CSV table of C-alpha atoms in Angstrom, one decimal:
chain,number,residue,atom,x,y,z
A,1,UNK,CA,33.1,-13.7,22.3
A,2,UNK,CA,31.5,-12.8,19.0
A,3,UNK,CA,27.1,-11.0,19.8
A,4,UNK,CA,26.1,-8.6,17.4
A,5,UNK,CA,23.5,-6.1,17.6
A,6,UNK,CA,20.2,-6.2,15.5
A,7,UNK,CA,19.8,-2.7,14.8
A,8,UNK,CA,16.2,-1.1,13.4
A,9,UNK,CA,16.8,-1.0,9.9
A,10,UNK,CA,15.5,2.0,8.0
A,11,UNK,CA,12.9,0.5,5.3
A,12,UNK,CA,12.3,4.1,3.4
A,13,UNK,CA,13.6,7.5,3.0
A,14,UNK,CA,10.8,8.7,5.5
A,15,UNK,CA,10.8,6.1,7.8
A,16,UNK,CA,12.3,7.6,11.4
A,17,UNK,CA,10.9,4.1,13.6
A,18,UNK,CA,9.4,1.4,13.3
A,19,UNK,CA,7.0,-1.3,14.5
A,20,UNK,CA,8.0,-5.0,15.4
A,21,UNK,CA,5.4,-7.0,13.7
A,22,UNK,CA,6.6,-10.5,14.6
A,23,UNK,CA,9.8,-12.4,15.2
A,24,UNK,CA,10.3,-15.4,12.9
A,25,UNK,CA,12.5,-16.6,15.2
A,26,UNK,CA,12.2,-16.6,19.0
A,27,UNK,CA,14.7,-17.0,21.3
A,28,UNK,CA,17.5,-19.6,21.5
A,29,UNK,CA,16.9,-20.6,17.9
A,30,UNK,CA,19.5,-20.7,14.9
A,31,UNK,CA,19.4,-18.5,12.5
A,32,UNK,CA,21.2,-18.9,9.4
A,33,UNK,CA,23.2,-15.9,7.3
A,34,UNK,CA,20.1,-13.9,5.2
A,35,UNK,CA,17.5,-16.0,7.1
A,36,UNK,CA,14.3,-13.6,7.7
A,37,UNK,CA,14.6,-13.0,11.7
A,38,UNK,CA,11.5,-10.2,11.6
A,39,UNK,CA,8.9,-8.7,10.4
A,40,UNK,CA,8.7,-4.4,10.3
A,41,UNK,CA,6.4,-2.4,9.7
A,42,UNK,CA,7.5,0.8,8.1
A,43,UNK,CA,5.0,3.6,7.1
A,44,UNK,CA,4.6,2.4,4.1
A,45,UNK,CA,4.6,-1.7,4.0
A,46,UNK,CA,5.2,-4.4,6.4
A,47,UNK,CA,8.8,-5.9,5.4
A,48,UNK,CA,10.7,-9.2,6.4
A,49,UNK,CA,14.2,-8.8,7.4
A,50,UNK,CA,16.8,-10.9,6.9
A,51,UNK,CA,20.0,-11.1,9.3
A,52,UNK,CA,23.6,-10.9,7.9
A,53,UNK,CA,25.4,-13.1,10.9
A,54,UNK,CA,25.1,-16.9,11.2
A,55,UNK,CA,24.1,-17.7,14.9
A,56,UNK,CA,21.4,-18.0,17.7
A,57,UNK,CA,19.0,-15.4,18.4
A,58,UNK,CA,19.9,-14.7,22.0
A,59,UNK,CA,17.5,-12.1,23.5
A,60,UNK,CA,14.9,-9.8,21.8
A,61,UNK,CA,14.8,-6.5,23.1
A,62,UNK,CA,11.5,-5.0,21.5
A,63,UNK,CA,8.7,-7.4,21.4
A,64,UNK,CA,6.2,-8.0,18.7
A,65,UNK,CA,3.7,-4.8,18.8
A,66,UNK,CA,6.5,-2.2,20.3
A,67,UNK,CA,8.6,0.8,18.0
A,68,UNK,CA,11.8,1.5,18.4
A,69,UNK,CA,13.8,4.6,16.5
A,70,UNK,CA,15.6,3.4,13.2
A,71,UNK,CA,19.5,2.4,14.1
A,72,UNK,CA,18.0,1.1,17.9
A,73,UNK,CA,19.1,-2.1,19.0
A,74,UNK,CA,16.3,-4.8,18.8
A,75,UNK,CA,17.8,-7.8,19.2
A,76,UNK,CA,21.4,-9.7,20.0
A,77,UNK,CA,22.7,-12.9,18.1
A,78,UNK,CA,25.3,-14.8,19.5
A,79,UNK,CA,27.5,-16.9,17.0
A,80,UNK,CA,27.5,-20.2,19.0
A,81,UNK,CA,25.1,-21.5,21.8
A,82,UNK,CA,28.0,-21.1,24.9
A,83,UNK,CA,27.3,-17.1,24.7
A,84,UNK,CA,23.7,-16.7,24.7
A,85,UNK,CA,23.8,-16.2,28.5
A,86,UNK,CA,26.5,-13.9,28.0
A,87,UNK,CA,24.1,-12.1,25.3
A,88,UNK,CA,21.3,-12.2,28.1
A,89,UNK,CA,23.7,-10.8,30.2
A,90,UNK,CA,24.6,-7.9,28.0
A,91,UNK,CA,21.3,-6.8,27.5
A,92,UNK,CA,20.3,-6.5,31.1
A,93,UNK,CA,22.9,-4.6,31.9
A,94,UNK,CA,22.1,-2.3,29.2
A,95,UNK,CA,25.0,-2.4,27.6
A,96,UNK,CA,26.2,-2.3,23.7
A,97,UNK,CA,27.7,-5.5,22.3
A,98,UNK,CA,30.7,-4.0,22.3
A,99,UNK,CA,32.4,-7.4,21.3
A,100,UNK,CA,30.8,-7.1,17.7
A,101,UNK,CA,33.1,-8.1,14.9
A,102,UNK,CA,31.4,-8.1,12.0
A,103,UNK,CA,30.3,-5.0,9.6
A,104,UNK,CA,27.6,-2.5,11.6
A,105,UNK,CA,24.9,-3.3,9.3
A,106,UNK,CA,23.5,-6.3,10.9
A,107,UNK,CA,20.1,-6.6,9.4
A,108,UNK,CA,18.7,-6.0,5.8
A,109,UNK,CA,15.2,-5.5,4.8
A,110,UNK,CA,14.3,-7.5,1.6
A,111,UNK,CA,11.7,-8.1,-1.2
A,112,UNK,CA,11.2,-11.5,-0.1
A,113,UNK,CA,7.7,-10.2,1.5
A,114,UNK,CA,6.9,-8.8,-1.9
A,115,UNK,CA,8.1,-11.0,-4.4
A,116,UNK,CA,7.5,-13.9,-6.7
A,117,UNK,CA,10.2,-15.8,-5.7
A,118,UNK,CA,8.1,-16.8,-2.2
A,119,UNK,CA,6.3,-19.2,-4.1
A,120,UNK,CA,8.1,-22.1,-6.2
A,121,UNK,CA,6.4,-23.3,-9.6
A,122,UNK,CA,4.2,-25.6,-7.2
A,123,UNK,CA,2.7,-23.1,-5.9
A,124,UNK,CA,4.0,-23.7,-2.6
A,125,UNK,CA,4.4,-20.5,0.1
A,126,UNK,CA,7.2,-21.7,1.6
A,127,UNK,CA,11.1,-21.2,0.8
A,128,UNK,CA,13.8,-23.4,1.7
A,129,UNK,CA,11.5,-24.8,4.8
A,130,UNK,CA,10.2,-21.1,5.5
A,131,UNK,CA,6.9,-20.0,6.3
A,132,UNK,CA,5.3,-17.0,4.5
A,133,UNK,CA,1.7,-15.7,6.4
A,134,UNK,CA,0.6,-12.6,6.8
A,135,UNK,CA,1.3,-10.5,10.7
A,136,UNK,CA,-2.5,-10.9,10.7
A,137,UNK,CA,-2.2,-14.6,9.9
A,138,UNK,CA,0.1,-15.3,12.3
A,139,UNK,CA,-1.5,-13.6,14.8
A,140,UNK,CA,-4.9,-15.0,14.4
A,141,UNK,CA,-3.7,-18.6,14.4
A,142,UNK,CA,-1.7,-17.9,17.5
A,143,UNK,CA,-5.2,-16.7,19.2
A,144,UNK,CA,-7.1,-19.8,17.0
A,145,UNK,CA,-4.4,-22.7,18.0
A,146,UNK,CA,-3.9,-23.1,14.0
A,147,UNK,CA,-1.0,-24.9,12.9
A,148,UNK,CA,0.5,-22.6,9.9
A,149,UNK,CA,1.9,-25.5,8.2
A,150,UNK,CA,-1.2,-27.1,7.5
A,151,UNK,CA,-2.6,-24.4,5.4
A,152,UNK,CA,-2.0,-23.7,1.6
A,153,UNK,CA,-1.7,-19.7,1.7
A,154,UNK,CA,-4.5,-18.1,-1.1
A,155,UNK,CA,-2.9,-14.9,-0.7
A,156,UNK,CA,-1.0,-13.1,-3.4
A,157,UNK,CA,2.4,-15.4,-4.4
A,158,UNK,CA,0.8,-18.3,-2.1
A,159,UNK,CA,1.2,-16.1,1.1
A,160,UNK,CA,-1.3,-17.3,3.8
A,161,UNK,CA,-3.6,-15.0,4.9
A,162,UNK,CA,-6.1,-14.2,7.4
A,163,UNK,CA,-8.8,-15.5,5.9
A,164,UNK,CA,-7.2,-18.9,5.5
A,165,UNK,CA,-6.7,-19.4,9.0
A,166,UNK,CA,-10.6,-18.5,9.7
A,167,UNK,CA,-11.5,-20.9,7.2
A,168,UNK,CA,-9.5,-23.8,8.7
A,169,UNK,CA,-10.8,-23.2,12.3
A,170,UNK,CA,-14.0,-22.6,10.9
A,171,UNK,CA,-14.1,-26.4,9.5
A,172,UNK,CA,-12.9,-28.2,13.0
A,173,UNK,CA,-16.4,-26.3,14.3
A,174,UNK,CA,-19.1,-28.6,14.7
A,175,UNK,CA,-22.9,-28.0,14.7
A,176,UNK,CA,-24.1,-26.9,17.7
A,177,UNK,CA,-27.1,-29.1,19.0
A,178,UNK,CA,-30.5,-26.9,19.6
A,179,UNK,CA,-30.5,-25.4,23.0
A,180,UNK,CA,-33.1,-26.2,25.1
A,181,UNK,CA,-33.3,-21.9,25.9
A,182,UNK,CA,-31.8,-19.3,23.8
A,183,UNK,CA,-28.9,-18.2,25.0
A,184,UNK,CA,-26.8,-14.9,25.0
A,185,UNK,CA,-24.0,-15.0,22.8
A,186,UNK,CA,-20.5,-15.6,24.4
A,187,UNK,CA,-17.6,-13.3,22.5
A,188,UNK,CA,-14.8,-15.3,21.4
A,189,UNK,CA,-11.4,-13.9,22.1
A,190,UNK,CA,-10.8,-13.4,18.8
A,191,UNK,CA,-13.4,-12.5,16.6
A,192,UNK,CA,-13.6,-13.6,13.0
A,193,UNK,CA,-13.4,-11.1,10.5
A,194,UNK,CA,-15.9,-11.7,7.2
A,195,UNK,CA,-14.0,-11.5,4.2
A,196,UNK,CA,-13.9,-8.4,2.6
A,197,UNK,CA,-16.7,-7.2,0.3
A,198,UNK,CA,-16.6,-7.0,-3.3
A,199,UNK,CA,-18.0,-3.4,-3.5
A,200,UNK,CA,-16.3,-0.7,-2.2
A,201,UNK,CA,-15.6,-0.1,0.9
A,202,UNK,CA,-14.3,2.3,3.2
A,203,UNK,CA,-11.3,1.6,5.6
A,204,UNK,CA,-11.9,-0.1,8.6
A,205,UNK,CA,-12.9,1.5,12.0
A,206,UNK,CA,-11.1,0.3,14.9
A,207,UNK,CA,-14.1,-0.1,17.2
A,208,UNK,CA,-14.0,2.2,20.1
A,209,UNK,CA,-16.0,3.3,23.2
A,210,UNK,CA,-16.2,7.1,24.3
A,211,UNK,CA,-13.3,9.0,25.7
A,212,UNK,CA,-11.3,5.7,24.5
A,213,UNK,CA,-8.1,6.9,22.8
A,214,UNK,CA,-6.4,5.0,19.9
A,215,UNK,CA,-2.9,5.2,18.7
A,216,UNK,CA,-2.4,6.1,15.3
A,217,UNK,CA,-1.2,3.3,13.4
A,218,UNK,CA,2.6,3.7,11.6
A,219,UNK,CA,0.3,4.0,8.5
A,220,UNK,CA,-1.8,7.3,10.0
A,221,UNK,CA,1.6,8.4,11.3
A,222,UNK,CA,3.2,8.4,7.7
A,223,UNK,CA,-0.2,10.3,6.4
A,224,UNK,CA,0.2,12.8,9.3
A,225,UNK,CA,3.4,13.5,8.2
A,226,UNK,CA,3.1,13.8,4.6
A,227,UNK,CA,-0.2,15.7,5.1
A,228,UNK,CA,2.0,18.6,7.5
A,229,UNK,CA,4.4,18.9,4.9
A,230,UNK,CA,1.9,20.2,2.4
A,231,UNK,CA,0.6,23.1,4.2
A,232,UNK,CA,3.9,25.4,3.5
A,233,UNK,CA,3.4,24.4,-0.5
A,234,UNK,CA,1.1,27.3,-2.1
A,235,UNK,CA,-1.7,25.8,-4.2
A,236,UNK,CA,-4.6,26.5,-6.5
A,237,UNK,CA,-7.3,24.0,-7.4
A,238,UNK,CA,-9.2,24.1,-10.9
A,239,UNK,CA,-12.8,22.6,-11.5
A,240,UNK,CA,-14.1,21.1,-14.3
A,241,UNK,CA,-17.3,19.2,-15.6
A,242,UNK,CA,-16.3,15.8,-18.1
A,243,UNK,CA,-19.1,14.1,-20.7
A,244,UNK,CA,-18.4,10.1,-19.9
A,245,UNK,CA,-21.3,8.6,-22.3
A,246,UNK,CA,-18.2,7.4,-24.3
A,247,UNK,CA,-15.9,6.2,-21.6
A,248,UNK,CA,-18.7,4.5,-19.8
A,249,UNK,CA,-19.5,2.7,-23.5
A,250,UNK,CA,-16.3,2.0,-23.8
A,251,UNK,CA,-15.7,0.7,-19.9
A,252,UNK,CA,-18.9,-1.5,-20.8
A,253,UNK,CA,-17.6,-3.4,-24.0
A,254,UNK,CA,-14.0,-4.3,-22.6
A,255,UNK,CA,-14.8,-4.6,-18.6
A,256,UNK,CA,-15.2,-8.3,-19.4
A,257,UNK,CA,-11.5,-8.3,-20.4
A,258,UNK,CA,-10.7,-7.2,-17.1
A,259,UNK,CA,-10.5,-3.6,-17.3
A,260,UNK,CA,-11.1,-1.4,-14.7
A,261,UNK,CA,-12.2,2.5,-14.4
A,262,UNK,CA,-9.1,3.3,-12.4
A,263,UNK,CA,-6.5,2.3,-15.5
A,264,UNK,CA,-8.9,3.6,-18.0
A,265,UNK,CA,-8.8,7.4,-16.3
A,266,UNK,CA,-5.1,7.1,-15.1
A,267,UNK,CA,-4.7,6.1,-19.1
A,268,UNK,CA,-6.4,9.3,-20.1
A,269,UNK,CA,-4.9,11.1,-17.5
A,270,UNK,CA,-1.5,10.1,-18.3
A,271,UNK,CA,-2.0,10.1,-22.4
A,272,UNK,CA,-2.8,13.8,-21.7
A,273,UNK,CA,0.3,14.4,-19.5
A,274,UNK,CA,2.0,13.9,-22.8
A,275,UNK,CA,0.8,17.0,-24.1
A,276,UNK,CA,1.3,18.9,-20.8
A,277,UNK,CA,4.5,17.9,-19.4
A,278,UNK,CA,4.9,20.9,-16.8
A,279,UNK,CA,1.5,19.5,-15.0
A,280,UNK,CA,3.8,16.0,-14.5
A,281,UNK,CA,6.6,18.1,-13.1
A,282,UNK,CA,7.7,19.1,-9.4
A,283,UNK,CA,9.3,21.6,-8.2
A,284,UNK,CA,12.9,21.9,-6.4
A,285,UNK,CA,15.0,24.7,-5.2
A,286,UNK,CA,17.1,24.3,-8.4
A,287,UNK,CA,14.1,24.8,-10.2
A,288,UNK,CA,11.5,22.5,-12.2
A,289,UNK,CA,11.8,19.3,-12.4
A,290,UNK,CA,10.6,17.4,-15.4
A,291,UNK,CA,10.4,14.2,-14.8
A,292,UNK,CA,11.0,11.4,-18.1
A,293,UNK,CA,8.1,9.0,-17.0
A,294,UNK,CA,4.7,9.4,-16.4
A,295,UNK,CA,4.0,7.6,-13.7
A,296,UNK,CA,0.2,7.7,-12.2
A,297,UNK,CA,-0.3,7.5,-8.1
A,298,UNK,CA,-3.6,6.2,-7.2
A,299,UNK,CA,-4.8,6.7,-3.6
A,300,UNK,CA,-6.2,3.7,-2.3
A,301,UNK,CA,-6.9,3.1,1.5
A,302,UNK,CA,-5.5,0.8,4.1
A,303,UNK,CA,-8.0,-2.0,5.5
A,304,UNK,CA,-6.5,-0.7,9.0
A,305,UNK,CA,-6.3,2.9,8.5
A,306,UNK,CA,-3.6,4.8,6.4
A,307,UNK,CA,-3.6,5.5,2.9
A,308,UNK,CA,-1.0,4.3,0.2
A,309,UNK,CA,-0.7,5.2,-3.4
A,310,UNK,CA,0.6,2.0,-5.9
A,311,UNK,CA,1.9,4.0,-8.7
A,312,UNK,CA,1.3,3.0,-12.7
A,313,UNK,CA,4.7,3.2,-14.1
A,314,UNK,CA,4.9,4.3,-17.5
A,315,UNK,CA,1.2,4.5,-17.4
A,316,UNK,CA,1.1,6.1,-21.2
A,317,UNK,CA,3.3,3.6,-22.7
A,318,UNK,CA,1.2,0.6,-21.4
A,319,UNK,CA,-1.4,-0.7,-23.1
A,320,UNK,CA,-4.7,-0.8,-21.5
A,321,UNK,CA,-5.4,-4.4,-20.4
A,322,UNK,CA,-1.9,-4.8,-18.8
A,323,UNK,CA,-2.3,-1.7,-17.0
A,324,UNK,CA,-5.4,-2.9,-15.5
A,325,UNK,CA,-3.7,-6.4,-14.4
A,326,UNK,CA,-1.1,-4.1,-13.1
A,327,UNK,CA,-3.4,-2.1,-10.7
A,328,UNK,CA,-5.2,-5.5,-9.5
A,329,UNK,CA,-1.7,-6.7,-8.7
A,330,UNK,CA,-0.6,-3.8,-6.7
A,331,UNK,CA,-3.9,-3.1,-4.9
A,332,UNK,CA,-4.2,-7.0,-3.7
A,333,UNK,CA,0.1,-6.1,-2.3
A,334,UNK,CA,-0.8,-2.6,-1.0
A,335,UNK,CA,-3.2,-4.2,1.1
A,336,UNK,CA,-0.8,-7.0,2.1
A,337,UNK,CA,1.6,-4.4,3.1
A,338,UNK,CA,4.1,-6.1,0.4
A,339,UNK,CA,4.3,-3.3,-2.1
A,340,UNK,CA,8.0,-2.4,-2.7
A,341,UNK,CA,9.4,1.1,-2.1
A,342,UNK,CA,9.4,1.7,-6.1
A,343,UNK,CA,5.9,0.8,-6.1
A,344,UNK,CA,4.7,3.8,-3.9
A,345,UNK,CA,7.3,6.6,-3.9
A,346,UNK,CA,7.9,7.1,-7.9
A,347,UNK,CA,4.6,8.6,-8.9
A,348,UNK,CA,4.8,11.9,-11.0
A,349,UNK,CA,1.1,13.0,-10.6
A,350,UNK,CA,-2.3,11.1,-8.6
A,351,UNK,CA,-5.2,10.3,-8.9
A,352,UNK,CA,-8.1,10.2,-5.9
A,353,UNK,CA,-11.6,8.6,-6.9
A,354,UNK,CA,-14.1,9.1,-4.7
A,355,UNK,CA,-16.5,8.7,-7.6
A,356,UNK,CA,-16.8,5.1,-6.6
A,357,UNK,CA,-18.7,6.4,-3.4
A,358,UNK,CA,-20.9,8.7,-4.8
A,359,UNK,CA,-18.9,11.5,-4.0
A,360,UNK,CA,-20.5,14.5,-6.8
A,361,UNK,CA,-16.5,16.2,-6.3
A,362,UNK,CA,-13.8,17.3,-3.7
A,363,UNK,CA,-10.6,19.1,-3.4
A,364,UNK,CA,-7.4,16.6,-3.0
A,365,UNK,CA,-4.5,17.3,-1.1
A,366,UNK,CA,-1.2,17.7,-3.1
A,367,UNK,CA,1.3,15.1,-2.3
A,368,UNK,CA,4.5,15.8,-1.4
A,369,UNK,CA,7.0,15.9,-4.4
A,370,UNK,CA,4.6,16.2,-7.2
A,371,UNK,CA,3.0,18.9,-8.8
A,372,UNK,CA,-0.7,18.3,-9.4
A,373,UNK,CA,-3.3,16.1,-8.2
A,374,UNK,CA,-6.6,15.2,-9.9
A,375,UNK,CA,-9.7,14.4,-7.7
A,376,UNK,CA,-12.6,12.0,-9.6
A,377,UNK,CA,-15.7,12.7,-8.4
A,378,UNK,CA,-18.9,10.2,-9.0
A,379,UNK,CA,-20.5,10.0,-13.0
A,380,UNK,CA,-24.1,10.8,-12.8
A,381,UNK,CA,-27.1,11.3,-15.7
A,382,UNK,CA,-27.7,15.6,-16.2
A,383,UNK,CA,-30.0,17.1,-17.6
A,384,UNK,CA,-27.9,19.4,-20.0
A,385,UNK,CA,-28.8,22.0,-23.3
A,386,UNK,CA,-27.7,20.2,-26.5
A,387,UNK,CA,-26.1,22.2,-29.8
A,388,UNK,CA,-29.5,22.7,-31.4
A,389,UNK,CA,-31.4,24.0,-28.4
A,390,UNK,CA,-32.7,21.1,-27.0
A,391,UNK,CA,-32.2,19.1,-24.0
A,392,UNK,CA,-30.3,15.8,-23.6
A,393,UNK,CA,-29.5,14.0,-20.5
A,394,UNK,CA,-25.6,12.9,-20.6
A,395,UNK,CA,-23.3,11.6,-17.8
A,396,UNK,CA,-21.4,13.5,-16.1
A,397,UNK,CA,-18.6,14.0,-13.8
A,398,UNK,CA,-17.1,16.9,-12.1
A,399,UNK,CA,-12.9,16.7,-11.8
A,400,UNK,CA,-11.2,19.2,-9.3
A,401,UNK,CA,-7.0,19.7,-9.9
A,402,UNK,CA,-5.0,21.0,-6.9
A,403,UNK,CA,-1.6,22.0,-8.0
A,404,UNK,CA,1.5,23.8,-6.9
A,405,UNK,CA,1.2,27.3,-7.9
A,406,UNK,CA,5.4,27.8,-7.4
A,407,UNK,CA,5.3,25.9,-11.4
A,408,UNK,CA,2.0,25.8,-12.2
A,409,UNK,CA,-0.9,28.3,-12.9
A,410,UNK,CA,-4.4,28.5,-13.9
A,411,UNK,CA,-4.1,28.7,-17.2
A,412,UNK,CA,-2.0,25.4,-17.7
A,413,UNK,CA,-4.5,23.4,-15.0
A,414,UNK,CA,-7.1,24.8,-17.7
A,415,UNK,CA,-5.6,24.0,-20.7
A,416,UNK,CA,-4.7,20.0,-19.5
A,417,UNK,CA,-8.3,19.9,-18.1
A,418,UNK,CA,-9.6,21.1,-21.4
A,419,UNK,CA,-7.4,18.2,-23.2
A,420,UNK,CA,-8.4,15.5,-20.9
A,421,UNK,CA,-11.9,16.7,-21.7
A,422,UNK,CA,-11.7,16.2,-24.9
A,423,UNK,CA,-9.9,12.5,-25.3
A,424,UNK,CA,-12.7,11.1,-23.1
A,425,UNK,CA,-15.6,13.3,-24.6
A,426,UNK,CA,-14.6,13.0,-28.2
A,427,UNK,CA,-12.5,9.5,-28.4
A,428,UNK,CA,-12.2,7.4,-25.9
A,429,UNK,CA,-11.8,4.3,-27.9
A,430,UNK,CA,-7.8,5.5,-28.6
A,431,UNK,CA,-7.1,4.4,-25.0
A,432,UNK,CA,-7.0,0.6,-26.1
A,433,UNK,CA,-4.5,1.3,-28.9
């Protein structure tokens, strides 16, 4: 008798469980050697993983929605179709598949949630006869009766999203005829959710009623985490009040190129690093750590609570207009849940705007493992005294640095703050070079 385990797989270096987010396979079903068998959510992305045993999926032990401790069984796989039962057997009784014969690594997280390689030159979302949809897809058409395979995914690599399935249901609907009284609106059971504006917008609310409590989500959990850690790291934070008539100019003339604020200021912010390499360092018990990249964190929030930050690799180096189809890659991914683990955990400094809501400034918590953190507050016209006595009226923002003081001190925050002043007060235009 050959049943393997299918163990939790650990998806990142802070990752202690995680969440079943669908089976691809149910039980009974074949399953072929690196065939995706699940989908996990870590507490950073939601990951497919693949199994390394050729077999039939013989009894799930955490359902779809349920945690379970990384290195937990989830799941047996039985290598022929005789020892299902026997797998069924097993796993009421509670016991181990002791019978295992294969390497303890059953299961492998992958990039193929992530990745071009989901989508063939076509276009087509689906690899060697596999579906690719969203948890939120899937889900949705489940509660819709949508068949998957009808749909041509619009998502990012062809993945099929939500809003695909809500568009299909939404044309089988037909016109209701006028009623004869007005009546009350019946709830569906499952409600369709608009597409998401083109503004900003903050993260979504889960919709509660009083003394209701809601589970934090494996994102929140990962935020709560990282957020306790911080409190035993000393910092300082340093204020300071930026021009942006020229930036603004500047964001004006080449915005039609597809540039956005966010690479323009991580551009600045990283072409200033250069000058200041102790404010892109971090501190370890060896000492400071000077790192050889500068790679720029931006905080951007989950759609369902959380908050990740893609990281700009190399953000100096790159030139502006690649940058800025970077960040439109990795935002449309971070809220997919497909970013890969290099795409969130290698920043060397970050970046919070809250400019973009009209926030005038706020203090940022420093992230764990970095040194600094610069929070963007909003750019507004100011009444201000000119050189020869007058009065002007510029924009304005107001920029707030929390660093750790173990590396860092005043007068360096100072000094890089005074340097990023001056590349977007007195020459902006050197950031499309």
């Amino acid at each position: 008798m050959s049943i393997h385990e299918v163990f939790m797989p650990a998806l990142s270096s802070t990752m202690t469980e995680g969440k079943i987010v669908s089976w691809v396979k149910s039980p009974g079903d074949k399953v072929e050697k690196g065939e995706t068998v699940v989908v996990v959510e870590s507490d950073k992305a939601d990951m497919d993983v693949e199994t390394f045993y050729e077999g039939f999926l013989a009894y799930i032990i955490v359902e779809a929605g349920e945690t379970a401790p990384v290195g937990s069984a989830i799941a047996f796989i039985a290598e022929t179709e005789a020892e299902i039962e026997q797998a069924k057997s097993l796993a009421n009784s509670g016991g181990a598949a002791a019978t295992t014969t294969s390497s303890p690594e059953p299961i492998a997280a992958t990039a193929s949630a992530a990745t071009p390689a989901l989508a063939s030159q076509n276009g087509s979302n689906q690899k060697e006869g596999r579906l690719v949809a969203s948890p939120r897809a899937r889900k949705l058409a489940k509660e819709l009766k949508v068949d998957l395979t009808t749909l041509q995914g619009s998502g990012p690599h062809g993945r099929i999203v939500a809003e695909d399935v809500e568009a299909l249901s939404n044309q089988g609907k037909q016109p209701a005829t006028a009623p004869v009284a007005p009546a009350a609106p019946v709830p569906t059971s499952a409600p369709v959710t608009p597409p998401a504006p083109k503004t900003p917008a903050p993260a979504t609310v889960v919709a509660t009623v009083p003394g209701q409590v809601v589970a934090l989500t494996t994102f929140q959990n990962a935020v709560v985490r990282n957020m306790v850690a911080t409190i035993s790291v000393p910092v300082f934070r340093v204020g300071y009040t930026i021009t942006t008539d020229g930036l603004d100019k500047l964001y004006k003339q080449i915005k039609s190129k597809g540039v956005t604020m966010t690479a323009l200021l991580a551009k600045a912010v990283a072409v200033t690093l250069q000058k200041h390499p102790l404010l892109n360092a971090s501190y370890s018990e060896q000492g400071i750590v000077y790192h050889s990249d500068i790679n720029i964190s931006v905080a951007v929030a989950m759609d369902d609570g959380g908050l990740i930050t893609p990281v700009l690799q190399n953000a100096d180096a790159v030139d502006i207009y690649s940058l800025s189809r970077t960040w439109k890659s990795l935002v449309e991914r971070a809220r997919a849940k497909q970013l890969q683990p290099q795409e969130y955990n290698s920043g060397t400094f970050t970046l919070s705007n809250l400019g973009m809501f009209g926030v005038d400034k706020f203090d940022a918590i420093l992230p764990p493992g970095q040194g600094s953190i610069l929070a963007i507050g909003a750019s507004r016209p100011q009444v201000v005294a000119t050189p020869d006595g007058l009065f002007g009226v510029r924009q304005q923002m107001q920029v707030n640095i929390t660093s750790d003081h173990r590396i860092i001190y005043g007068a360096h925050a100072a000094a890089f703050l005074q340097d990023l002043a001056k590349l977007i007060e007195t020459n902006p235009q050197s950031l499309t070079l």
